[in-house]
Amino acid sequence: VNRIGSADTLLPDASGRLIVGGNFRAVNGTAASHLARLTAAGALDPTFTLGTAPNRGVKQVIRQADGKLLVNGTRQETNGDLKATVVRLLANGAADGGFGFVAANPGSFIAGLLAAPEGKSLIFGLLFNADNTSGKPILRLNPTGSIDSTFNAGGEIEPAHFLGATLQPDARVVVV
């Protein structure tokens, strides 16, 4: 990543490549907007053709069991609103058109992601409805990116205090 900007998340793969996400516009002088894959030698990987990604910075990238990538970041809408977003990419960086999630309210904040069984995912943060009510600290997303209404996290979590989460073998979620 160039000296201007930041790399905020790293995700290695089995072949030694590294996915880098953050707030940057170039890698080693070559245009790369907020998300890129580097070869094992550290060069920009031209086979990673980025589809849709957050256009104002990437906070986290995780790999699902099927090899697809979930990307958490911020997207600026055409009206200037900044919205928390999660997009899913295929392993080669192409957009997965069968998935889409954007927090409905500009005040929403996504602090973290976790891959869950059956292609689902968990998002942690403060996630408001469009009417700025019903802020949820944890949501489970279906494989399509829609909110799983059958999931009830219980408990409370302050987004500013979220440090991480893991799944136990019985699929229970532990949040720190």
mmCIF file with all atom_site columns, C-alpha atoms in Angstrom:
data_model
loop_
_atom_site.group_PDB
_atom_site.id
_atom_site.type_symbol
_atom_site.label_atom_id
_atom_site.label_alt_id
_atom_site.label_comp_id
_atom_site.label_asym_id
_atom_site.label_entity_id
_atom_site.label_seq_id
_atom_site.pdbx_PDB_ins_code
_atom_site.Cartn_x
_atom_site.Cartn_y
_atom_site.Cartn_z
_atom_site.occupancy
_atom_site.B_iso_or_equiv
_atom_site.pdbx_formal_charge
_atom_site.auth_seq_id
_atom_site.auth_comp_id
_atom_site.auth_asym_id
_atom_site.auth_atom_id
_atom_site.pdbx_PDB_model_num
ATOM 1   C CA . VAL A 1 1   ? 0.000   0.000   0.000   1.00 0.00 ? 1   VAL A CA 1
ATOM 2   C CA . ASN A 1 2   ? 1.299   3.472   -0.748  1.00 0.00 ? 2   ASN A CA 1
ATOM 3   C CA . ARG A 1 3   ? 2.506   5.728   2.033   1.00 0.00 ? 3   ARG A CA 1
ATOM 4   C CA . ILE A 1 4   ? -0.761  7.665   1.780   1.00 0.00 ? 4   ILE A CA 1
ATOM 5   C CA . GLY A 1 5   ? -3.599  5.636   3.220   1.00 0.00 ? 5   GLY A CA 1
ATOM 6   C CA . SER A 1 6   ? -3.875  2.685   5.554   1.00 0.00 ? 6   SER A CA 1
ATOM 7   C CA . ALA A 1 7   ? -4.163  -1.079  5.473   1.00 0.00 ? 7   ALA A CA 1
ATOM 8   C CA . ASP A 1 8   ? -6.708  -2.042  8.121   1.00 0.00 ? 8   ASP A CA 1
ATOM 9   C CA . THR A 1 9   ? -7.269  -5.755  7.428   1.00 0.00 ? 9   THR A CA 1
ATOM 10  C CA . LEU A 1 10  ? -5.240  -8.637  6.027   1.00 0.00 ? 10  LEU A CA 1
ATOM 11  C CA . LEU A 1 11  ? -6.433  -12.086 4.940   1.00 0.00 ? 11  LEU A CA 1
ATOM 12  C CA . PRO A 1 12  ? -3.921  -14.708 3.726   1.00 0.00 ? 12  PRO A CA 1
ATOM 13  C CA . ASP A 1 13  ? -4.846  -17.638 1.501   1.00 0.00 ? 13  ASP A CA 1
ATOM 14  C CA . ALA A 1 14  ? -3.328  -21.115 1.161   1.00 0.00 ? 14  ALA A CA 1
ATOM 15  C CA . SER A 1 15  ? -1.156  -20.145 -1.824  1.00 0.00 ? 15  SER A CA 1
ATOM 16  C CA . GLY A 1 16  ? 0.626   -17.330 0.024   1.00 0.00 ? 16  GLY A CA 1
ATOM 17  C CA . ARG A 1 17  ? -1.379  -14.474 -1.471  1.00 0.00 ? 17  ARG A CA 1
ATOM 18  C CA . LEU A 1 18  ? -2.674  -11.744 0.797   1.00 0.00 ? 18  LEU A CA 1
ATOM 19  C CA . ILE A 1 19  ? -5.907  -9.753  0.544   1.00 0.00 ? 19  ILE A CA 1
ATOM 20  C CA . VAL A 1 20  ? -5.436  -6.229  1.882   1.00 0.00 ? 20  VAL A CA 1
ATOM 21  C CA . GLY A 1 21  ? -8.268  -3.868  2.745   1.00 0.00 ? 21  GLY A CA 1
ATOM 22  C CA . GLY A 1 22  ? -8.234  -0.355  4.116   1.00 0.00 ? 22  GLY A CA 1
ATOM 23  C CA . ASN A 1 23  ? -8.378  3.259   3.146   1.00 0.00 ? 23  ASN A CA 1
ATOM 24  C CA . PHE A 1 24  ? -6.104  3.536   0.123   1.00 0.00 ? 24  PHE A CA 1
ATOM 25  C CA . ARG A 1 25  ? -6.318  4.286   -3.586  1.00 0.00 ? 25  ARG A CA 1
ATOM 26  C CA . ALA A 1 26  ? -3.158  2.575   -4.885  1.00 0.00 ? 26  ALA A CA 1
ATOM 27  C CA . VAL A 1 27  ? -0.752  -0.266  -4.199  1.00 0.00 ? 27  VAL A CA 1
ATOM 28  C CA . ASN A 1 28  ? 2.860   0.261   -5.249  1.00 0.00 ? 28  ASN A CA 1
ATOM 29  C CA . GLY A 1 29  ? 1.759   3.052   -7.597  1.00 0.00 ? 29  GLY A CA 1
ATOM 30  C CA . THR A 1 30  ? -1.016  1.055   -9.293  1.00 0.00 ? 30  THR A CA 1
ATOM 31  C CA . ALA A 1 31  ? -4.643  2.080   -8.791  1.00 0.00 ? 31  ALA A CA 1
ATOM 32  C CA . ALA A 1 32  ? -6.443  -0.162  -6.280  1.00 0.00 ? 32  ALA A CA 1
ATOM 33  C CA . SER A 1 33  ? -9.450  1.236   -4.458  1.00 0.00 ? 33  SER A CA 1
ATOM 34  C CA . HIS A 1 34  ? -9.628  0.071   -0.828  1.00 0.00 ? 34  HIS A CA 1
ATOM 35  C CA . LEU A 1 35  ? -9.224  -3.669  -1.554  1.00 0.00 ? 35  LEU A CA 1
ATOM 36  C CA . ALA A 1 36  ? -6.508  -5.613  -3.361  1.00 0.00 ? 36  ALA A CA 1
ATOM 37  C CA . ARG A 1 37  ? -4.827  -9.003  -3.462  1.00 0.00 ? 37  ARG A CA 1
ATOM 38  C CA . LEU A 1 38  ? -1.058  -9.264  -3.372  1.00 0.00 ? 38  LEU A CA 1
ATOM 39  C CA . THR A 1 39  ? 0.977   -12.143 -4.760  1.00 0.00 ? 39  THR A CA 1
ATOM 40  C CA . ALA A 1 40  ? 3.298   -14.120 -2.484  1.00 0.00 ? 40  ALA A CA 1
ATOM 41  C CA . ALA A 1 41  ? 6.079   -11.791 -3.707  1.00 0.00 ? 41  ALA A CA 1
ATOM 42  C CA . GLY A 1 42  ? 4.096   -8.688  -2.661  1.00 0.00 ? 42  GLY A CA 1
ATOM 43  C CA . ALA A 1 43  ? 3.075   -7.467  -6.132  1.00 0.00 ? 43  ALA A CA 1
ATOM 44  C CA . LEU A 1 44  ? -0.488  -6.478  -6.991  1.00 0.00 ? 44  LEU A CA 1
ATOM 45  C CA . ASP A 1 45  ? -2.276  -9.616  -8.250  1.00 0.00 ? 45  ASP A CA 1
ATOM 46  C CA . PRO A 1 46  ? -3.804  -8.806  -11.670 1.00 0.00 ? 46  PRO A CA 1
ATOM 47  C CA . THR A 1 47  ? -6.047  -11.909 -11.520 1.00 0.00 ? 47  THR A CA 1
ATOM 48  C CA . PHE A 1 48  ? -8.030  -10.370 -8.649  1.00 0.00 ? 48  PHE A CA 1
ATOM 49  C CA . THR A 1 49  ? -10.525 -8.231  -10.552 1.00 0.00 ? 49  THR A CA 1
ATOM 50  C CA . LEU A 1 50  ? -12.473 -6.297  -7.993  1.00 0.00 ? 50  LEU A CA 1
ATOM 51  C CA . GLY A 1 51  ? -16.212 -6.211  -8.462  1.00 0.00 ? 51  GLY A CA 1
ATOM 52  C CA . THR A 1 52  ? -18.198 -4.202  -5.948  1.00 0.00 ? 52  THR A CA 1
ATOM 53  C CA . ALA A 1 53  ? -16.509 -3.053  -2.763  1.00 0.00 ? 53  ALA A CA 1
ATOM 54  C CA . PRO A 1 54  ? -17.076 -0.334  -0.203  1.00 0.00 ? 54  PRO A CA 1
ATOM 55  C CA . ASN A 1 55  ? -15.994 2.905   -1.854  1.00 0.00 ? 55  ASN A CA 1
ATOM 56  C CA . ARG A 1 56  ? -14.930 4.789   1.301   1.00 0.00 ? 56  ARG A CA 1
ATOM 57  C CA . GLY A 1 57  ? -12.766 2.224   3.052   1.00 0.00 ? 57  GLY A CA 1
ATOM 58  C CA . VAL A 1 58  ? -12.628 -1.440  4.034   1.00 0.00 ? 58  VAL A CA 1
ATOM 59  C CA . LYS A 1 59  ? -12.514 -2.432  7.703   1.00 0.00 ? 59  LYS A CA 1
ATOM 60  C CA . GLN A 1 60  ? -12.570 -6.230  7.561   1.00 0.00 ? 60  GLN A CA 1
ATOM 61  C CA . VAL A 1 61  ? -12.429 -9.116  5.094   1.00 0.00 ? 61  VAL A CA 1
ATOM 62  C CA . ILE A 1 62  ? -13.289 -12.698 6.051   1.00 0.00 ? 62  ILE A CA 1
ATOM 63  C CA . ARG A 1 63  ? -13.507 -15.924 4.059   1.00 0.00 ? 63  ARG A CA 1
ATOM 64  C CA . GLN A 1 64  ? -16.619 -18.084 4.193   1.00 0.00 ? 64  GLN A CA 1
ATOM 65  C CA . ALA A 1 65  ? -16.407 -21.891 4.098   1.00 0.00 ? 65  ALA A CA 1
ATOM 66  C CA . ASP A 1 66  ? -17.196 -21.858 0.341   1.00 0.00 ? 66  ASP A CA 1
ATOM 67  C CA . GLY A 1 67  ? -14.223 -19.545 -0.357  1.00 0.00 ? 67  GLY A CA 1
ATOM 68  C CA . LYS A 1 68  ? -16.303 -16.424 -0.948  1.00 0.00 ? 68  LYS A CA 1
ATOM 69  C CA . LEU A 1 69  ? -15.189 -13.196 0.732   1.00 0.00 ? 69  LEU A CA 1
ATOM 70  C CA . LEU A 1 70  ? -17.293 -10.976 2.985   1.00 0.00 ? 70  LEU A CA 1
ATOM 71  C CA . VAL A 1 71  ? -16.134 -7.368  3.018   1.00 0.00 ? 71  VAL A CA 1
ATOM 72  C CA . ASN A 1 72  ? -17.150 -4.855  5.703   1.00 0.00 ? 72  ASN A CA 1
ATOM 73  C CA . GLY A 1 73  ? -16.679 -1.173  5.028   1.00 0.00 ? 73  GLY A CA 1
ATOM 74  C CA . THR A 1 74  ? -18.270 2.155   4.289   1.00 0.00 ? 74  THR A CA 1
ATOM 75  C CA . ARG A 1 75  ? -20.051 3.191   1.127   1.00 0.00 ? 75  ARG A CA 1
ATOM 76  C CA . GLN A 1 76  ? -20.810 6.748   0.095   1.00 0.00 ? 76  GLN A CA 1
ATOM 77  C CA . GLU A 1 77  ? -24.181 7.124   -1.576  1.00 0.00 ? 77  GLU A CA 1
ATOM 78  C CA . THR A 1 78  ? -24.732 9.573   -4.459  1.00 0.00 ? 78  THR A CA 1
ATOM 79  C CA . ASN A 1 79  ? -26.450 11.974  -2.014  1.00 0.00 ? 79  ASN A CA 1
ATOM 80  C CA . GLY A 1 80  ? -23.306 12.034  0.153   1.00 0.00 ? 80  GLY A CA 1
ATOM 81  C CA . ASP A 1 81  ? -24.601 9.778   2.955   1.00 0.00 ? 81  ASP A CA 1
ATOM 82  C CA . LEU A 1 82  ? -22.055 7.330   4.344   1.00 0.00 ? 82  LEU A CA 1
ATOM 83  C CA . LYS A 1 83  ? -23.501 3.885   5.033   1.00 0.00 ? 83  LYS A CA 1
ATOM 84  C CA . ALA A 1 84  ? -22.074 0.784   6.650   1.00 0.00 ? 84  ALA A CA 1
ATOM 85  C CA . THR A 1 85  ? -22.064 -2.035  4.127   1.00 0.00 ? 85  THR A CA 1
ATOM 86  C CA . VAL A 1 86  ? -21.232 -5.698  3.729   1.00 0.00 ? 86  VAL A CA 1
ATOM 87  C CA . VAL A 1 87  ? -20.632 -7.091  0.250   1.00 0.00 ? 87  VAL A CA 1
ATOM 88  C CA . ARG A 1 88  ? -19.724 -10.598 -0.832  1.00 0.00 ? 88  ARG A CA 1
ATOM 89  C CA . LEU A 1 89  ? -17.123 -11.286 -3.492  1.00 0.00 ? 89  LEU A CA 1
ATOM 90  C CA . LEU A 1 90  ? -16.163 -14.451 -5.287  1.00 0.00 ? 90  LEU A CA 1
ATOM 91  C CA . ALA A 1 91  ? -12.644 -15.741 -4.586  1.00 0.00 ? 91  ALA A CA 1
ATOM 92  C CA . ASN A 1 92  ? -11.350 -13.919 -7.702  1.00 0.00 ? 92  ASN A CA 1
ATOM 93  C CA . GLY A 1 93  ? -12.743 -10.562 -6.496  1.00 0.00 ? 93  GLY A CA 1
ATOM 94  C CA . ALA A 1 94  ? -15.792 -10.476 -8.772  1.00 0.00 ? 94  ALA A CA 1
ATOM 95  C CA . ALA A 1 95  ? -19.037 -9.282  -7.209  1.00 0.00 ? 95  ALA A CA 1
ATOM 96  C CA . ASP A 1 96  ? -21.421 -11.969 -5.999  1.00 0.00 ? 96  ASP A CA 1
ATOM 97  C CA . GLY A 1 97  ? -24.697 -10.690 -7.416  1.00 0.00 ? 97  GLY A CA 1
ATOM 98  C CA . GLY A 1 98  ? -26.698 -13.030 -5.186  1.00 0.00 ? 98  GLY A CA 1
ATOM 99  C CA . PHE A 1 99  ? -25.803 -11.098 -2.019  1.00 0.00 ? 99  PHE A CA 1
ATOM 100 C CA . GLY A 1 100 ? -26.375 -7.580  -0.812  1.00 0.00 ? 100 GLY A CA 1
ATOM 101 C CA . PHE A 1 101 ? -26.526 -5.829  2.527   1.00 0.00 ? 101 PHE A CA 1
ATOM 102 C CA . VAL A 1 102 ? -26.367 -2.127  3.277   1.00 0.00 ? 102 VAL A CA 1
ATOM 103 C CA . ALA A 1 103 ? -27.296 -0.782  6.693   1.00 0.00 ? 103 ALA A CA 1
ATOM 104 C CA . ALA A 1 104 ? -30.446 1.254   6.159   1.00 0.00 ? 104 ALA A CA 1
ATOM 105 C CA . ASN A 1 105 ? -29.480 4.250   8.283   1.00 0.00 ? 105 ASN A CA 1
ATOM 106 C CA . PRO A 1 106 ? -26.402 6.443   7.826   1.00 0.00 ? 106 PRO A CA 1
ATOM 107 C CA . GLY A 1 107 ? -25.877 6.316   11.622  1.00 0.00 ? 107 GLY A CA 1
ATOM 108 C CA . SER A 1 108 ? -25.346 2.555   11.573  1.00 0.00 ? 108 SER A CA 1
ATOM 109 C CA . PHE A 1 109 ? -21.928 1.139   12.359  1.00 0.00 ? 109 PHE A CA 1
ATOM 110 C CA . ILE A 1 110 ? -20.521 -2.339  11.662  1.00 0.00 ? 110 ILE A CA 1
ATOM 111 C CA . ALA A 1 111 ? -17.728 -3.276  14.063  1.00 0.00 ? 111 ALA A CA 1
ATOM 112 C CA . GLY A 1 112 ? -17.121 -6.826  12.868  1.00 0.00 ? 112 GLY A CA 1
ATOM 113 C CA . LEU A 1 113 ? -18.084 -9.876  10.804  1.00 0.00 ? 113 LEU A CA 1
ATOM 114 C CA . LEU A 1 114 ? -18.073 -13.586 11.489  1.00 0.00 ? 114 LEU A CA 1
ATOM 115 C CA . ALA A 1 115 ? -18.759 -16.443 9.077   1.00 0.00 ? 115 ALA A CA 1
ATOM 116 C CA . ALA A 1 116 ? -21.461 -18.764 10.414  1.00 0.00 ? 116 ALA A CA 1
ATOM 117 C CA . PRO A 1 117 ? -22.631 -22.241 9.368   1.00 0.00 ? 117 PRO A CA 1
ATOM 118 C CA . GLU A 1 118 ? -24.833 -22.839 6.317   1.00 0.00 ? 118 GLU A CA 1
ATOM 119 C CA . GLY A 1 119 ? -23.502 -19.814 4.412   1.00 0.00 ? 119 GLY A CA 1
ATOM 120 C CA . LYS A 1 120 ? -24.860 -17.366 6.949   1.00 0.00 ? 120 LYS A CA 1
ATOM 121 C CA . SER A 1 121 ? -22.848 -14.569 8.550   1.00 0.00 ? 121 SER A CA 1
ATOM 122 C CA . LEU A 1 122 ? -23.005 -12.483 11.698  1.00 0.00 ? 122 LEU A CA 1
ATOM 123 C CA . ILE A 1 123 ? -22.501 -8.746  11.816  1.00 0.00 ? 123 ILE A CA 1
ATOM 124 C CA . PHE A 1 124 ? -21.774 -6.846  15.011  1.00 0.00 ? 124 PHE A CA 1
ATOM 125 C CA . GLY A 1 125 ? -22.278 -3.159  15.603  1.00 0.00 ? 125 GLY A CA 1
ATOM 126 C CA . LEU A 1 126 ? -25.134 -0.725  15.893  1.00 0.00 ? 126 LEU A CA 1
ATOM 127 C CA . LEU A 1 127 ? -27.569 -1.352  13.072  1.00 0.00 ? 127 LEU A CA 1
ATOM 128 C CA . PHE A 1 128 ? -30.587 0.914   12.812  1.00 0.00 ? 128 PHE A CA 1
ATOM 129 C CA . ASN A 1 129 ? -33.718 0.619   10.693  1.00 0.00 ? 129 ASN A CA 1
ATOM 130 C CA . ALA A 1 130 ? -34.534 3.377   8.214   1.00 0.00 ? 130 ALA A CA 1
ATOM 131 C CA . ASP A 1 131 ? -36.691 5.138   10.840  1.00 0.00 ? 131 ASP A CA 1
ATOM 132 C CA . ASN A 1 132 ? -33.673 5.279   13.198  1.00 0.00 ? 132 ASN A CA 1
ATOM 133 C CA . THR A 1 133 ? -35.267 2.859   15.681  1.00 0.00 ? 133 THR A CA 1
ATOM 134 C CA . SER A 1 134 ? -34.590 -0.707  16.753  1.00 0.00 ? 134 SER A CA 1
ATOM 135 C CA . GLY A 1 135 ? -30.811 -0.508  16.885  1.00 0.00 ? 135 GLY A CA 1
ATOM 136 C CA . LYS A 1 136 ? -29.505 -4.090  16.988  1.00 0.00 ? 136 LYS A CA 1
ATOM 137 C CA . PRO A 1 137 ? -26.056 -5.050  18.257  1.00 0.00 ? 137 PRO A CA 1
ATOM 138 C CA . ILE A 1 138 ? -25.864 -8.389  16.378  1.00 0.00 ? 138 ILE A CA 1
ATOM 139 C CA . LEU A 1 139 ? -27.640 -9.526  13.224  1.00 0.00 ? 139 LEU A CA 1
ATOM 140 C CA . ARG A 1 140 ? -27.416 -12.793 11.353  1.00 0.00 ? 140 ARG A CA 1
ATOM 141 C CA . LEU A 1 141 ? -27.575 -12.560 7.588   1.00 0.00 ? 141 LEU A CA 1
ATOM 142 C CA . ASN A 1 142 ? -28.933 -15.256 5.308   1.00 0.00 ? 142 ASN A CA 1
ATOM 143 C CA . PRO A 1 143 ? -26.760 -16.448 2.400   1.00 0.00 ? 143 PRO A CA 1
ATOM 144 C CA . THR A 1 144 ? -28.469 -13.798 0.228   1.00 0.00 ? 144 THR A CA 1
ATOM 145 C CA . GLY A 1 145 ? -27.564 -10.952 2.609   1.00 0.00 ? 145 GLY A CA 1
ATOM 146 C CA . SER A 1 146 ? -31.101 -10.531 3.905   1.00 0.00 ? 146 SER A CA 1
ATOM 147 C CA . ILE A 1 147 ? -31.567 -10.300 7.675   1.00 0.00 ? 147 ILE A CA 1
ATOM 148 C CA . ASP A 1 148 ? -32.396 -13.631 9.339   1.00 0.00 ? 148 ASP A CA 1
ATOM 149 C CA . SER A 1 149 ? -35.468 -12.717 11.388  1.00 0.00 ? 149 SER A CA 1
ATOM 150 C CA . THR A 1 150 ? -35.327 -16.028 13.298  1.00 0.00 ? 150 THR A CA 1
ATOM 151 C CA . PHE A 1 151 ? -32.060 -15.059 15.026  1.00 0.00 ? 151 PHE A CA 1
ATOM 152 C CA . ASN A 1 152 ? -32.289 -13.441 18.464  1.00 0.00 ? 152 ASN A CA 1
ATOM 153 C CA . ALA A 1 153 ? -28.876 -12.614 19.876  1.00 0.00 ? 153 ALA A CA 1
ATOM 154 C CA . GLY A 1 154 ? -30.099 -11.618 23.318  1.00 0.00 ? 154 GLY A CA 1
ATOM 155 C CA . GLY A 1 155 ? -27.727 -9.693  25.559  1.00 0.00 ? 155 GLY A CA 1
ATOM 156 C CA . GLU A 1 156 ? -26.231 -6.322  24.826  1.00 0.00 ? 156 GLU A CA 1
ATOM 157 C CA . ILE A 1 157 ? -23.040 -5.118  23.204  1.00 0.00 ? 157 ILE A CA 1
ATOM 158 C CA . GLU A 1 158 ? -21.730 -1.612  22.784  1.00 0.00 ? 158 GLU A CA 1
ATOM 159 C CA . PRO A 1 159 ? -20.212 -1.285  19.293  1.00 0.00 ? 159 PRO A CA 1
ATOM 160 C CA . ALA A 1 160 ? -17.360 0.853   20.575  1.00 0.00 ? 160 ALA A CA 1
ATOM 161 C CA . HIS A 1 161 ? -16.422 -1.953  22.959  1.00 0.00 ? 161 HIS A CA 1
ATOM 162 C CA . PHE A 1 162 ? -16.607 -4.843  20.472  1.00 0.00 ? 162 PHE A CA 1
ATOM 163 C CA . LEU A 1 163 ? -13.226 -6.584  20.332  1.00 0.00 ? 163 LEU A CA 1
ATOM 164 C CA . GLY A 1 164 ? -14.055 -9.791  18.526  1.00 0.00 ? 164 GLY A CA 1
ATOM 165 C CA . ALA A 1 165 ? -16.229 -12.863 18.308  1.00 0.00 ? 165 ALA A CA 1
ATOM 166 C CA . THR A 1 166 ? -15.942 -16.559 17.643  1.00 0.00 ? 166 THR A CA 1
ATOM 167 C CA . LEU A 1 167 ? -18.218 -19.506 17.052  1.00 0.00 ? 167 LEU A CA 1
ATOM 168 C CA . GLN A 1 168 ? -18.076 -22.490 19.366  1.00 0.00 ? 168 GLN A CA 1
ATOM 169 C CA . PRO A 1 169 ? -18.375 -26.015 17.884  1.00 0.00 ? 169 PRO A CA 1
ATOM 170 C CA . ASP A 1 170 ? -22.072 -26.049 18.863  1.00 0.00 ? 170 ASP A CA 1
ATOM 171 C CA . ALA A 1 171 ? -22.554 -22.817 16.797  1.00 0.00 ? 171 ALA A CA 1
ATOM 172 C CA . ARG A 1 172 ? -23.021 -20.629 19.880  1.00 0.00 ? 172 ARG A CA 1
ATOM 173 C CA . VAL A 1 173 ? -21.552 -17.162 19.502  1.00 0.00 ? 173 VAL A CA 1
ATOM 174 C CA . VAL A 1 174 ? -19.062 -15.779 22.015  1.00 0.00 ? 174 VAL A CA 1
ATOM 175 C CA . VAL A 1 175 ? -18.560 -12.008 21.861  1.00 0.00 ? 175 VAL A CA 1
ATOM 176 C CA . VAL A 1 176 ? -15.754 -10.103 23.591  1.00 0.00 ? 176 VAL A CA 1
#
